[in-house]
PDB file of C-alpha atoms and ligand atoms in Angstrom:
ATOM      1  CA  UNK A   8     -79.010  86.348 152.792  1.00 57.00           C
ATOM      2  CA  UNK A   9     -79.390  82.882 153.251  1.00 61.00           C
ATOM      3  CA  UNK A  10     -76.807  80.711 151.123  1.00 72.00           C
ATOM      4  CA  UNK A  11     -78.329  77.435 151.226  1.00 86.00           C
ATOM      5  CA  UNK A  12     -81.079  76.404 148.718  1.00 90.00           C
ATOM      6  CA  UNK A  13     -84.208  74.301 150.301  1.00 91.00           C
ATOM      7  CA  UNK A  14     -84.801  72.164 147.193  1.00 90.00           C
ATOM      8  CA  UNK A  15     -87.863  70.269 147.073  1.00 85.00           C
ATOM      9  CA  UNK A  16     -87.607  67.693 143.964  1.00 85.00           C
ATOM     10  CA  UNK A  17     -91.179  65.878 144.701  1.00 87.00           C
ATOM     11  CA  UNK A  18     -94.532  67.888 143.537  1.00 91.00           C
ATOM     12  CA  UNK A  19     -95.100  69.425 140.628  1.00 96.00           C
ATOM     13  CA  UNK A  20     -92.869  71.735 138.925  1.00 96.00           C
ATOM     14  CA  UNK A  21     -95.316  74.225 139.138  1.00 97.00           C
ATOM     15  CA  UNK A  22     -94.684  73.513 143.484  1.00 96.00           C
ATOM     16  CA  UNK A  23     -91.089  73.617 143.012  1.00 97.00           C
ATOM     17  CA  UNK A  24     -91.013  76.985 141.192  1.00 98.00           C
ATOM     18  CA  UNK A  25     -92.914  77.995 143.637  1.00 97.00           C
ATOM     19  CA  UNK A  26     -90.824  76.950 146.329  1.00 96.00           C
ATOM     20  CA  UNK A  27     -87.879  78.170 144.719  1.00 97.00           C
ATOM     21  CA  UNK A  28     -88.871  81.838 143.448  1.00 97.00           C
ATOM     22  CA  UNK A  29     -88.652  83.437 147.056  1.00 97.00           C
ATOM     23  CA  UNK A  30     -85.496  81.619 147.687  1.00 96.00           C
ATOM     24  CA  UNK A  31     -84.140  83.288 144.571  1.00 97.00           C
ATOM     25  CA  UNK A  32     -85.627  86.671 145.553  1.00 97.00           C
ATOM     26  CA  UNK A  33     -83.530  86.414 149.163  1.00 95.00           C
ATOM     27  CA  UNK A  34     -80.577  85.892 147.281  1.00 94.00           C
ATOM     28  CA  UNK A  35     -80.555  88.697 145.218  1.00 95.00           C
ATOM     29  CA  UNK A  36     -81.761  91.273 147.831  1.00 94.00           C
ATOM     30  CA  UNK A  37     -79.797  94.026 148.236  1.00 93.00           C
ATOM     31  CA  UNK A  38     -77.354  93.188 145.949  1.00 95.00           C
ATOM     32  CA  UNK A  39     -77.057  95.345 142.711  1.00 94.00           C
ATOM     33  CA  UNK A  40     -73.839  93.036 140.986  1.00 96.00           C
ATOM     34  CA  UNK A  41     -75.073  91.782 137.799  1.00 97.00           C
ATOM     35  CA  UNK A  42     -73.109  88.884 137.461  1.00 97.00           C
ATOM     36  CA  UNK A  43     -73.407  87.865 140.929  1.00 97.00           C
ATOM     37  CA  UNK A  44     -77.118  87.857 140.217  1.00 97.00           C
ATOM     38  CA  UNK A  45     -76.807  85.787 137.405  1.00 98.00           C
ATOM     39  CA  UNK A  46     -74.770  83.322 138.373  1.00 98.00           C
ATOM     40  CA  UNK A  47     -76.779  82.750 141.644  1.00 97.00           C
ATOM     41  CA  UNK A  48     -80.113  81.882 139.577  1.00 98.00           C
ATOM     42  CA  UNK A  49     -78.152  79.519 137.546  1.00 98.00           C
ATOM     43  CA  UNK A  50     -76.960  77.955 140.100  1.00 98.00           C
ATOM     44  CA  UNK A  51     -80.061  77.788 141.907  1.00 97.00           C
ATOM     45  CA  UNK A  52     -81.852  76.833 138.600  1.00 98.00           C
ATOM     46  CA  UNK A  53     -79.484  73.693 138.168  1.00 98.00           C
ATOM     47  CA  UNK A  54     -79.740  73.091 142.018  1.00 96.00           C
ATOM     48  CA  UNK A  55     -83.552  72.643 141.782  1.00 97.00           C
ATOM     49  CA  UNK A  56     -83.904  71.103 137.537  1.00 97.00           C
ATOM     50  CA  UNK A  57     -80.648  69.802 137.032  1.00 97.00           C
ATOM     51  CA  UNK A  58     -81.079  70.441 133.856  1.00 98.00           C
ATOM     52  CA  UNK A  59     -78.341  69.331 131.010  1.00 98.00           C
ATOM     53  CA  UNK A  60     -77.372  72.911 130.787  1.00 98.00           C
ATOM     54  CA  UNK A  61     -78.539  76.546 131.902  1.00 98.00           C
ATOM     55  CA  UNK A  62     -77.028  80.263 131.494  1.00 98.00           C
ATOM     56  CA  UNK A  63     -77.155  83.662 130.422  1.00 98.00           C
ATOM     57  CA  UNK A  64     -76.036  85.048 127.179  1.00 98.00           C
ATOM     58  CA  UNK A  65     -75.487  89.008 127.543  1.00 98.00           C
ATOM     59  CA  UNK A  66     -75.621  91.119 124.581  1.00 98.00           C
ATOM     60  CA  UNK A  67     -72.475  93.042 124.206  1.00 97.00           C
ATOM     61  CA  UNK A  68     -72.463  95.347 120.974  1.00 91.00           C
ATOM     62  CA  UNK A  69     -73.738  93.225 118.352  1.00 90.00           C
ATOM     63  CA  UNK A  70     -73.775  89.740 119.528  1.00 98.00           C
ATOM     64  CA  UNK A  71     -74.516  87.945 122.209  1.00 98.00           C
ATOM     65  CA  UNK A  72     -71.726  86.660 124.364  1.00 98.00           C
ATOM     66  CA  UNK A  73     -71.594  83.668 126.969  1.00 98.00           C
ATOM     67  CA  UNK A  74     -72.156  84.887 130.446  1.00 98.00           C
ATOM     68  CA  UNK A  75     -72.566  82.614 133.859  1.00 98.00           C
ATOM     69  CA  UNK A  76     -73.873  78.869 133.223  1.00 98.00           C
ATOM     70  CA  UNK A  77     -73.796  75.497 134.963  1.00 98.00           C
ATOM     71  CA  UNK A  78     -73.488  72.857 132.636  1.00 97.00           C
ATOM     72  CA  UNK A  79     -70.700  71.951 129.964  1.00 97.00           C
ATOM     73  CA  UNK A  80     -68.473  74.320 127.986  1.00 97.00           C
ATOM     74  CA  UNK A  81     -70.726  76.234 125.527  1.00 96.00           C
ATOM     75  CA  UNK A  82     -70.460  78.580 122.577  1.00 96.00           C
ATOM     76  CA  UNK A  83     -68.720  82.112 123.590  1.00 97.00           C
ATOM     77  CA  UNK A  84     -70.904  84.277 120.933  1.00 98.00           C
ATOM     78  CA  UNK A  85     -74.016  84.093 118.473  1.00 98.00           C
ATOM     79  CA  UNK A  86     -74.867  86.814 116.231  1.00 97.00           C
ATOM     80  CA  UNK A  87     -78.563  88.486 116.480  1.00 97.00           C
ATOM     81  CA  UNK A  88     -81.281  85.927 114.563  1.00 97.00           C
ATOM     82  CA  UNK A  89     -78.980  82.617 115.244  1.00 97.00           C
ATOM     83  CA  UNK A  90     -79.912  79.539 116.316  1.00 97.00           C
ATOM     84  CA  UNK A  91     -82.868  79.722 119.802  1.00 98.00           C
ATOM     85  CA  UNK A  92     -80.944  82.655 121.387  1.00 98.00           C
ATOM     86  CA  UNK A  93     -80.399  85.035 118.630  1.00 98.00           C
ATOM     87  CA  UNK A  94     -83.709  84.615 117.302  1.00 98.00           C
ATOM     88  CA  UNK A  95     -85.430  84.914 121.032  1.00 98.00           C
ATOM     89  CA  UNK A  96     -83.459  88.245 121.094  1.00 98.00           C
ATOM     90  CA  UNK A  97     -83.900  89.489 117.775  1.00 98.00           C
ATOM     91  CA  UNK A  98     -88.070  88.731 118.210  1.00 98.00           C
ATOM     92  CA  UNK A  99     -87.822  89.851 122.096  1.00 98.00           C
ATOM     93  CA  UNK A 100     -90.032  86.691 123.180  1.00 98.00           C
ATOM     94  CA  UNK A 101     -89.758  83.450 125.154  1.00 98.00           C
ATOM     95  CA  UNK A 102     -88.768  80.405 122.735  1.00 98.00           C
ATOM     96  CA  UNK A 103     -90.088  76.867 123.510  1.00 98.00           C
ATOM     97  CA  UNK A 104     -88.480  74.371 121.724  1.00 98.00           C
ATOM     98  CA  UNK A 105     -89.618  70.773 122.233  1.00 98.00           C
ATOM     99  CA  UNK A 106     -86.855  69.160 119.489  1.00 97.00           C
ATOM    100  CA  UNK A 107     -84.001  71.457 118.878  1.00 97.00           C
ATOM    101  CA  UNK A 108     -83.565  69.335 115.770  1.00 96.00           C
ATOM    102  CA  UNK A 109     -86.912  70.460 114.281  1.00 96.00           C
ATOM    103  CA  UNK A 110     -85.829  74.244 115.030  1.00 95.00           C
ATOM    104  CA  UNK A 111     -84.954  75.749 111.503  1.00 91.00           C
ATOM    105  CA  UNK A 112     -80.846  77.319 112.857  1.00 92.00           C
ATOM    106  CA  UNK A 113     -80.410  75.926 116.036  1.00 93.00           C
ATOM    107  CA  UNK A 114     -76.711  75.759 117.187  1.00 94.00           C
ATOM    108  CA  UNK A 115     -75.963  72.781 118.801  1.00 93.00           C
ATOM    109  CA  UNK A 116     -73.225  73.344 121.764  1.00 89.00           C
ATOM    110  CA  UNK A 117     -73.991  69.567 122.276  1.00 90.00           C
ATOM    111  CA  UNK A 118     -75.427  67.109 120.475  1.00 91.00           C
ATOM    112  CA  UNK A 119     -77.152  66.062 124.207  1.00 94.00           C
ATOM    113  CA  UNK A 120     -79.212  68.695 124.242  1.00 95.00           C
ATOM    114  CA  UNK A 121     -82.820  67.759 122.764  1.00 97.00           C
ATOM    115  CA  UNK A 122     -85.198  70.071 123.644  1.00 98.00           C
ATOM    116  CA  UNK A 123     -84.482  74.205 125.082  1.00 98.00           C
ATOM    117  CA  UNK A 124     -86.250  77.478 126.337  1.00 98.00           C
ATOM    118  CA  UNK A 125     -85.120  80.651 125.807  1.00 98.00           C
ATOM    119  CA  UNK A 126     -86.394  83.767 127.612  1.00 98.00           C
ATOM    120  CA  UNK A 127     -85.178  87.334 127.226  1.00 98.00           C
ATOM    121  CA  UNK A 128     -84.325  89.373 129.163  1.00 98.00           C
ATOM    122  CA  UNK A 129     -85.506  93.381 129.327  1.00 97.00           C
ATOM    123  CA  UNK A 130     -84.212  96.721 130.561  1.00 96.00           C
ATOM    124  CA  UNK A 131     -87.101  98.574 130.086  1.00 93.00           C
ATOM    125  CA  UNK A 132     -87.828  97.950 126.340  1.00 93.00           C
ATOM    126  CA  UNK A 133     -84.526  96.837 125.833  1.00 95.00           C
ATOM    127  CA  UNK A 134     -83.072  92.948 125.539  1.00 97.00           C
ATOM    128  CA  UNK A 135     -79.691  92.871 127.533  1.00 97.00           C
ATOM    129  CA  UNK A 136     -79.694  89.092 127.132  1.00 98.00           C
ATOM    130  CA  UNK A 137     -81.118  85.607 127.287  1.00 98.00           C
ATOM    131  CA  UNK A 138     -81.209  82.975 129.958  1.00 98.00           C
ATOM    132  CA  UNK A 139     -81.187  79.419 127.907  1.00 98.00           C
ATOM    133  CA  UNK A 140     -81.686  75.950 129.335  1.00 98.00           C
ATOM    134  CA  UNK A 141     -81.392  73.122 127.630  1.00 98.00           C
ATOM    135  CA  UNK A 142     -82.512  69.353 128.477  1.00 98.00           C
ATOM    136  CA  UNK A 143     -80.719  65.941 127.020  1.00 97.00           C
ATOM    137  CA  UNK A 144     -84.656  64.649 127.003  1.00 97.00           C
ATOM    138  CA  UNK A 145     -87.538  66.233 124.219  1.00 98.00           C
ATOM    139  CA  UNK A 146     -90.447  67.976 125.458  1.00 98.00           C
ATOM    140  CA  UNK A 147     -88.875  69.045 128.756  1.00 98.00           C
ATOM    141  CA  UNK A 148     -90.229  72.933 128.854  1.00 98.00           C
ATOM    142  CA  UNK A 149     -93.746  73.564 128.345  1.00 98.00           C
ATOM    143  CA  UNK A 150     -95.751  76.544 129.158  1.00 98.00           C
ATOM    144  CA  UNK A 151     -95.442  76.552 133.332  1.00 98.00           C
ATOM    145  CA  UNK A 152     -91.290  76.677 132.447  1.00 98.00           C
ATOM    146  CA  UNK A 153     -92.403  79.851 130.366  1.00 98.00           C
ATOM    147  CA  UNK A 154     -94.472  81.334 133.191  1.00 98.00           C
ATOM    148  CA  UNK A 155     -91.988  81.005 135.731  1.00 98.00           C
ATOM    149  CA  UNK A 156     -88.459  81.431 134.402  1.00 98.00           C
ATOM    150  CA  UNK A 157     -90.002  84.844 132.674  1.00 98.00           C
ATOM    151  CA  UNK A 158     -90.988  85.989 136.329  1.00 98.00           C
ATOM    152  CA  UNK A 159     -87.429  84.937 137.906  1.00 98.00           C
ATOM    153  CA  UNK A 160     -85.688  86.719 135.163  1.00 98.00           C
ATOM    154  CA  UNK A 161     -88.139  90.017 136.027  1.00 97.00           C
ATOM    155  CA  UNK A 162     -86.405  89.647 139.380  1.00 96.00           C
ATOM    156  CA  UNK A 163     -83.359  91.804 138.050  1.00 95.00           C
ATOM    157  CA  UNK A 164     -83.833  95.164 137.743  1.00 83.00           C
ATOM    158  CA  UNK A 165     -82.396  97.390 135.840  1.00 80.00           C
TER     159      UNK A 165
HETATM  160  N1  SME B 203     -78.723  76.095 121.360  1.00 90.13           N
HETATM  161  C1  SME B 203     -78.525  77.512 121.469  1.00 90.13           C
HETATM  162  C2  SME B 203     -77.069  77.862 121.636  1.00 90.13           C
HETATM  163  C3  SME B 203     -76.627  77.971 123.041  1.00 90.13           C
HETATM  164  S1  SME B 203     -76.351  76.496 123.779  1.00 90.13           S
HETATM  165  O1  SME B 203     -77.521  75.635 123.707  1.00 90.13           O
HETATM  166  C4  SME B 203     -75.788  76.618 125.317  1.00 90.13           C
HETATM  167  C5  SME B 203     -79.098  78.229 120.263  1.00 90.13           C
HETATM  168  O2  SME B 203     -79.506  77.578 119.295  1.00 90.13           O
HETATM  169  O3  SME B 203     -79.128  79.450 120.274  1.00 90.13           O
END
């Protein structure tokens, strides 16, 4: 496994995705640790975006609770239908949101954060958890974010 990221900041971000999703695959080869996993694509996810903030929540009985993230502190646990995360879980699909202050809930960790995608992520049918990012600028994610951080989190398998 190679532990050093190529990032390549200029060309689209469709390019860097691109660029990045194979590095991501060599890092989790052959390694079946769940958290490992998870906090090697944030890492590499803040590496390549740096992004205001980026992680996984992990549902754990009825709630989902924090899990590995670059960025500043965050909240520990939010209930099923709360704020971006709870609701991308309870409705199992990818949340844009291009002003978090126009989203109807949303739980501000900071008040930096502007804009945020949220993207489950499955066991089979199941949602075991999010991964969230979150931008200090609006309109950061669009649809290519959606495309792409849905395929990296299809990289775990359950
Ligand atoms: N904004 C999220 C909470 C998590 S933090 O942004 C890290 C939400 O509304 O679910």
């Amino acid at each position: 496994m190679a532990e050093d990221l190529t990032i390549t900041q200029s060309g689209t971000k469709q390019e860097q995705y691109e660029a990045l999703i194979p590095q991501i695959e060599a890092l989790l080869q052959g390694e079946p640790d769940l958290i490992a996993n998870l906090a090697n694509i944030v890492a590499a996810l803040k590496q390549q975006f740096n992004w205001f903030w980026v992680g996984f929540y992990l549902v754990k009985e009825a709630q989902l609770v924090l899990g590995p993230f670059q960025g500043p502190v965050a909240c520990t646990r939010i209930e099923k239908g709360r704020g971006v995360c709870g609701t991308s879980w309870a409705e199992a699909k990818t949340l844009l949101v291009p002003d978090v202050d126009a989203f109807p809930g949303h739980i501000a960790c900071s008040s930096l954060s502007k804009s945020e995608i949220v993207v489950p992520v499955f066991a089979g049918e199941n949602v075991i958890g999010v991964l969230d990012a979150d931008s200090s600028e609006l309109n950061e994610f669009d649809e290519t974010d959606v495309k792409y951080l849905e395929q990296i989190v299809k990289i775990l398998q359950f």
